[in-house]
Amino acid sequence: MLQELLDHLADGHGWDTALSAPLDEKTIAAATQPLSDAGWKHTVDGRWIRWTSPAADAGFQFDAFAAQHSNQTLATWTVWAGPNPDHPTWALTASPHTPSSLLADLAENLAHATGTRRRQTTSREHRTSLDTAPSVIPAVPASPAAGRTH
């Protein structure tokens, strides 16, 4: 998720939400289309629309109230992963001015990443890791490599 965010910010393209423009249904649908395509369920709970992964371990949330009050510091978008949105392992929040293309990229990345997770059990704790992540960080030797001189 972080890499996707950094790549999009470095790209510099896609800043499609004008600072004074309110969010509309088209923008919200574009931002969340990858979640719908991946089979995520959405629910409406008062001012919130939430998309939750099939395993209920990640989600995307849109706050309609916050979107209408863009001059306040309320989070319009919340992306989370973990046990539930109230107690996430991590969360990312965004303003109503966040480009829908960035949100769609994050949604696609999250939808695909949650499908590749697997559980690993150790004697002390339960951890979730991505299949693409190394299980152990390689050690870096503290001494100079053989054959090198100072």
XYZ file of C-alpha atoms in Angstrom, residues 57-119:
63
model
C -9.765 -8.165 7.398
C -9.554 -4.946 5.352
C -11.796 -2.172 4.186
C -12.409 1.146 2.526
C -14.722 3.707 4.086
C -16.279 6.877 2.682
C -17.719 9.476 5.060
C -20.422 11.510 3.262
C -20.643 14.039 6.104
C -16.916 14.752 5.993
C -17.056 15.057 2.198
C -19.640 17.842 2.504
C -17.522 19.705 5.082
C -14.203 19.814 3.263
C -13.062 22.882 5.225
C -12.886 20.748 8.392
C -10.202 18.214 9.266
C -12.454 15.152 9.142
C -11.214 12.154 7.161
C -13.411 11.590 4.112
C -11.738 8.306 3.158
C -10.290 5.676 5.460
C -8.414 2.631 4.185
C -7.712 0.010 6.864
C -6.519 -3.509 7.492
C -6.726 -5.545 10.655
C -9.360 -7.012 12.945
C -11.938 -4.271 12.247
C -12.143 -0.593 11.280
C -12.391 0.510 14.924
C -9.180 -1.341 15.862
C -7.119 -1.587 12.671
C -3.578 -2.849 12.425
C -3.000 0.144 10.168
C -5.151 2.854 8.614
C -4.683 5.536 6.007
C -6.985 8.556 5.859
C -7.574 10.938 2.981
C -9.350 14.202 2.344
C -12.141 14.862 -0.148
C -9.484 16.375 -2.406
C -7.619 13.093 -2.836
C -7.637 12.123 -6.522
C -10.053 9.330 -7.388
C -7.295 7.720 -9.481
C -5.070 7.475 -6.385
C -7.924 6.026 -4.339
C -8.684 3.530 -7.134
C -5.012 2.481 -7.246
C -5.005 1.986 -3.471
C -8.314 0.094 -3.652
C -6.984 -2.216 -6.359
C -3.772 -2.820 -4.455
C -5.662 -3.556 -1.236
C -8.176 -5.836 -2.972
C -5.405 -7.910 -4.530
C -3.136 -7.876 -1.455
C -5.813 -9.233 0.855
C -6.269 -12.184 -1.484
C -2.608 -13.189 -1.242
C -2.280 -13.256 2.536
C -1.632 -16.414 4.438
C -1.441 -17.098 8.146
